[in-house]
Amino acid sequence: MAAGGHGNGVESVVMAESGKTFYIETFGCQMNAHDSEKVIGTLEHEGYRRVETEEAAGLILYNTCCIRDKAEQKVFHRLNEYKKMQGEGKQFGVLGCVAQQEGNRIFEKAPYVSLVSGSASYRNLPEMLVRLEAGEKRITGLDDRQTEETFDTEFTARSNPHRGYITIIEGCDKFCSYCVVPYTRGKERSRSSASVLAEAARMAAQGFTDVQLLGQNVNSYRDPLGHMTFAEVLRAIADLPGIRRVRFTTSHPRDFTRDIVEAISDVPAICDHVHLPVQSGSTAVLKAMQREYSREWYLERIAWIKAARREISMTTDIIVGFPGETEADFDQTLSLLDVVGYDAVFAFGYSPRPNTPAIGMAETVPEDVKAARLQRLLEAQRERQRTAYERHVGQVLEVMVEGYNRQRGQITGRSSQNKTVNFTTTQPILPALGSYGHVRVTQAYPNSLVGEAVHVPHVVGLAASGLVMA
Ligand code: SAH
Ligand code: SF4
Ligand code: F3S
């Protein structure tokens, strides 16, 4: 559903007559998902109508990811499937990270593609669409870390009417040795705090209550006008009437500062969750990864988070099998699970990526060892998560209602710590999607909680106990 505030009855008649239709498929991270929402909003503003199948579409767009080899393979596999559809007067466009990485080579591999654009060029989409409509065959929007501009648009078509993303910083200047992002998303550049706050206020006015600030390095945020720090932006958004939850992702340990922990401690609307990717528990491997911090530096930040006046849930990303990773290095990574106590771990086997510095390093960890380490890590975390989630049993958590599981007679909610809470209610009427309620947790699984809705009169007493956020 489009929440961009565009499109009235008259416009939709014109759109139907013009018959310009598009289909879009999105892979990759949250930044890509949100970019697609902006692209959809832009296309709709240009008179295109979104359709749900490739068959019904005049323009087929594919927003791509190449963070690991498997992700990239998927793209070329899908592009091959498109091949069968040529000749039906359809046009094809490749967007996102593979578009930027492969550039003009895409036209050679897939001559039926007419548009190739990386995310740093989306602000030029309206102009590229005009050329596409004129029948031009090889339109590119490629940016080799040149642009200083961000893609700000008021035509974002957010897919969820209650919870939405705002990109506050684009690109990346970190150059971790394994990673494609600095090459695919361009130079690091922040939006002004005024523009971010204006977007958040517009969302609040449209009924959004949960806002997630996005950036590959969200804590690298620097207000170009120098008015506000990242923590101040968090506090200011949390203060907006109607906003009940502010989240952010992803934090790089280099940029994660103490004032962020302070802000979370002080302000209930700033969600009590930090995703702080560590990548490895071994300082030697971190050095080879060019992460620019040591195990100790990372653990110091974890200590700040643990010392907060409010419990803050921690999650992380880990790469196993990086060139040079020994069994002892891997044990150091494993030990983090106990030292930190994560609520979730996203782990990946190292995948060599074109153009990155690590591509030149000899791979020392055979694929089977890599797979075995990955398996051990995920199993160890699953066991720990089973116990970790039990701490919530007996607590009353505030949840936002996100869906209904009629088969199981349960309502699905999301807690401030970003945990899934499936619950039942004795009330005859189901709570509305996007509404907030309180749930007493009765059972814990490694990835979700189960509970019962608490009726409102309890809330006053519970709020005083500190278990319920006002
Ligand atoms: N900007 C974020 C992460 C972006 S990519 C950060 O710095 O933490 C998401 C995750 O994919 C990374 O945290 C990393 O764990 C993983 N990843 C990135 N490149 C990879 C590669 N070449 N092989 C395997 N995993 C990779
Ligand atoms: Fe990639 Fe590192 Fe930038 Fe994250 S910080 S996007 S891992 S280069
Ligand atoms: Fe993939 Fe690009 Fe995101 S490579 S993970 S879509 S930044």
PDB file of C-alpha atoms and ligand atoms in Angstrom, residues 67-68 178-179 216 250 252 277 279 291 317-319 348-351 353, ligand 1:
ATOM      1  CA  ILE A  67      27.117  -9.318  -0.825  1.00  0.00           C
ATOM      2  CA  ARG A  68      27.951 -13.027  -1.210  1.00  0.00           C
ATOM      3  CA  TYR A 178      35.899  -8.685   2.225  1.00  0.00           C
ATOM      4  CA  CYS A 179      33.074  -6.292   1.379  1.00  0.00           C
ATOM      5  CA  GLN A 216      25.353   0.648   6.168  1.00  0.00           C
ATOM      6  CA  THR A 250      23.610  -1.090  11.261  1.00  0.00           C
ATOM      7  CA  HIS A 252      29.806  -0.347  13.191  1.00  0.00           C
ATOM      8  CA  PRO A 277      28.314  -6.777  13.974  1.00  0.00           C
ATOM      9  CA  GLN A 279      32.538 -10.359  12.280  1.00  0.00           C
ATOM     10  CA  ARG A 291      37.704  -3.751  10.666  1.00  0.00           C
ATOM     11  CA  ASP A 317      26.874 -10.617  12.309  1.00  0.00           C
ATOM     12  CA  ILE A 318      29.781 -13.066  12.029  1.00  0.00           C
ATOM     13  CA  ILE A 319      31.891 -14.267   9.090  1.00  0.00           C
ATOM     14  CA  PHE A 348      27.950 -16.430   7.017  1.00  0.00           C
ATOM     15  CA  GLY A 349      30.737 -18.433   5.433  1.00  0.00           C
ATOM     16  CA  TYR A 350      33.328 -16.111   3.884  1.00  0.00           C
ATOM     17  CA  SER A 351      32.613 -15.541   0.204  1.00  0.00           C
ATOM     18  CA  ARG A 353      34.041 -10.933  -3.762  1.00  0.00           C
TER      19      ARG A 353
HETATM   20  N1  SAH B   1      27.489  -2.485   7.141  1.00  0.00           N
HETATM   21  C1  SAH B   1      27.276  -3.596   7.955  1.00  0.00           C
HETATM   22  C2  SAH B   1      27.087  -4.909   7.217  1.00  0.00           C
HETATM   23  C3  SAH B   1      26.688  -4.978   5.827  1.00  0.00           C
HETATM   24  S1  SAH B   1      26.679  -6.501   4.999  1.00  0.00           S
HETATM   25  C4  SAH B   1      28.473  -3.745   8.870  1.00  0.00           C
HETATM   26  O1  SAH B   1      29.495  -3.170   8.659  1.00  0.00           O
HETATM   27  O2  SAH B   1      28.370  -4.492   9.802  1.00  0.00           O
HETATM   28  C5  SAH B   1      25.883  -7.618   6.112  1.00  0.00           C
HETATM   29  C6  SAH B   1      26.771  -8.714   6.576  1.00  0.00           C
HETATM   30  O3  SAH B   1      27.147  -9.551   5.510  1.00  0.00           O
HETATM   31  C7  SAH B   1      28.077  -8.277   7.177  1.00  0.00           C
HETATM   32  O4  SAH B   1      27.958  -7.849   8.496  1.00  0.00           O
HETATM   33  C8  SAH B   1      28.925  -9.514   7.053  1.00  0.00           C
HETATM   34  O5  SAH B   1      28.781 -10.322   8.182  1.00  0.00           O
HETATM   35  C9  SAH B   1      28.343 -10.212   5.835  1.00  0.00           C
HETATM   36  N2  SAH B   1      29.267 -10.149   4.705  1.00  0.00           N
HETATM   37  C10 SAH B   1      29.668  -9.055   4.024  1.00  0.00           C
HETATM   38  N3  SAH B   1      30.555  -9.390   3.055  1.00  0.00           N
HETATM   39  C11 SAH B   1      30.698 -10.742   3.115  1.00  0.00           C
HETATM   40  C12 SAH B   1      31.496 -11.689   2.399  1.00  0.00           C
HETATM   41  N4  SAH B   1      32.300 -11.314   1.409  1.00  0.00           N
HETATM   42  N5  SAH B   1      31.388 -12.998   2.743  1.00  0.00           N
HETATM   43  C13 SAH B   1      30.565 -13.378   3.748  1.00  0.00           C
HETATM   44  N6  SAH B   1      29.828 -12.541   4.468  1.00  0.00           N
HETATM   45  C14 SAH B   1      29.882 -11.225   4.164  1.00  0.00           C
END
